[in-house]
Amino acid sequence: MIVVMSKSATQAEIEHMVQRVKELGLKPHVITGVERTVIAAVGEEFTGVKETLETGPAVDEVLPILAPYKRASRELKPERTEVRAGSLSVGGKRIGVIAGPCSVENEEQIMSSARAVKAAGATALRGGAFKPRTSPYSFQGLKEKGLELLAAARQETGLAIVTEVLATEDVALVAKYADVLQIGARNMQNYRLLEAVGQAGRPVLLKRGPAATLEELLLAAEYILDAGNPDVMLCERGIRTFEAHTRFTLPLATVIYLHQKTHLPVVVDPSHGTGHTYMVPEMSSASVAAGADGLILEVHPDPQHAMSDGYQSLNPEQFAQTMALCRKVASALGKEM
Ligand code: PEP
Ligand code: MN
């Protein structure tokens, strides 16, 4: 519910209504506007709540939030959210570019990746230290050693670090090194993990599960927001369909739909979304054209010898070309990149 207070409501009346919301078992969220204050009452709604709140002092009207997700919805917050983490900003005028290898492999690999993506204009460095691999026999990541290498790359380049956290018990460790916690597609509906990153004090990049609807993605984001973390970026990384010419099917209408439904910024991952290096440049510029607030791209100094996802990684030169292509589209749209 959204409790719209009258323009003349006093601080005491607002506080009274905040108290009423709590007594009804709902969480109040006060939004102070220029003209008036509104109080969002979030939680499980039961019949009679609207009528009860309507009788409060200085209440103009009580409106239901129609979307099942509340804090994520534009009904509650119409203006866009800009998420900032060190050098990275996503959701403002400038398109954020998170680039780097799928996995952190060794010092030389992550340092040369960081230098290359920085030189070409990336605003953050990606690299997995904890890797979710389909097979238990595949490379699982360097774990804490990988996090240390990412921190060293940040030290040298100034790039913010985006890296995945796979399990609740690793959240504190990963948050110690990372600027942004990535929740991978396979964990989008791991609700305990979502709650944990909601409390970790770091922005979150939440990737869409390959079989999740956008409503499920928004409800997953709601877990993080409801745990007290307002800094959530949503990421479209492709879904499972019957189509086999790409690794996943990358729907760009997602960006447009999400912008209508939520104030949270939207990042697109053309690397996982296509699974083929040759498709990444155009799908990146198409993402920018669709209005994406950010891109996340896999870039490796030597893709042929990458320990994971080399077949979809750009080399530094291809990344620089992709940036140049995307910048043209961005500038046509009045955005910076
Ligand atoms: C990744 O970013 O390397 C990754 C594992 O992505 P996803 O969770 O989207 O598969
Ligand atoms: Mn990958």
CSV table of C-alpha atoms and ligand atoms in Angstrom, one decimal, residues 101-103 126-128 130-133 164 182-187 205 207-210 235-238 247-248 269 272-273 296 298 308-309 312, ligand 1:
chain,number,residue,atom,x,y,z
A,101,PRO,CA,37.6,-12.6,-18.0
A,102,CYS,CA,35.1,-15.2,-17.1
A,103,SER,CA,37.5,-16.5,-14.4
A,126,ARG,CA,34.8,-8.5,-13.8
A,127,GLY,CA,36.4,-11.9,-13.0
A,128,GLY,CA,35.1,-15.0,-11.2
A,130,PHE,CA,34.2,-18.7,-7.2
A,131,LYS,CA,32.9,-20.3,-10.4
A,132,PRO,CA,29.6,-22.1,-10.8
A,133,ARG,CA,30.5,-24.8,-13.3
A,164,GLU,CA,30.4,-13.7,-8.1
A,182,GLN,CA,27.4,-10.8,-8.5
A,183,ILE,CA,24.6,-13.3,-8.0
A,184,GLY,CA,24.8,-15.8,-10.9
A,185,ALA,CA,22.0,-17.0,-13.0
A,186,ARG,CA,22.0,-20.4,-11.2
A,187,ASN,CA,21.5,-18.7,-7.8
A,205,LEU,CA,24.4,-7.4,-9.8
A,207,LYS,CA,21.5,-12.1,-13.0
A,208,ARG,CA,18.4,-13.6,-14.5
A,209,GLY,CA,18.0,-17.3,-14.1
A,210,PRO,CA,17.9,-19.0,-17.6
A,235,CYS,CA,21.1,-8.4,-15.5
A,236,GLU,CA,19.6,-10.0,-18.6
A,237,ARG,CA,22.0,-12.8,-19.6
A,238,GLY,CA,19.8,-14.9,-21.9
A,247,ARG,CA,24.1,-20.7,-26.2
A,248,PHE,CA,21.1,-18.9,-24.7
A,269,ASP,CA,25.4,-9.7,-20.8
A,272,HIS,CA,26.6,-15.4,-22.0
A,273,GLY,CA,23.5,-14.3,-23.9
A,296,ILE,CA,28.9,-6.9,-18.8
A,298,GLU,CA,33.9,-11.3,-21.1
A,308,SER,CA,36.3,-20.9,-19.0
A,309,ASP,CA,34.1,-19.4,-21.6
A,312,GLN,CA,32.4,-16.2,-26.1
B,1,PEP,C1,29.6,-15.5,-15.4
B,1,PEP,O1,29.3,-14.3,-15.3
B,1,PEP,O2,30.7,-15.9,-15.7
B,1,PEP,C2,28.5,-16.5,-15.1
B,1,PEP,C3,28.8,-17.6,-14.6
B,1,PEP,O3,27.3,-16.0,-15.5
B,1,PEP,P1,25.8,-16.6,-15.4
B,1,PEP,O4,25.6,-16.8,-13.9
B,1,PEP,O5,25.0,-15.6,-16.1
B,1,PEP,O6,25.8,-18.0,-16.1
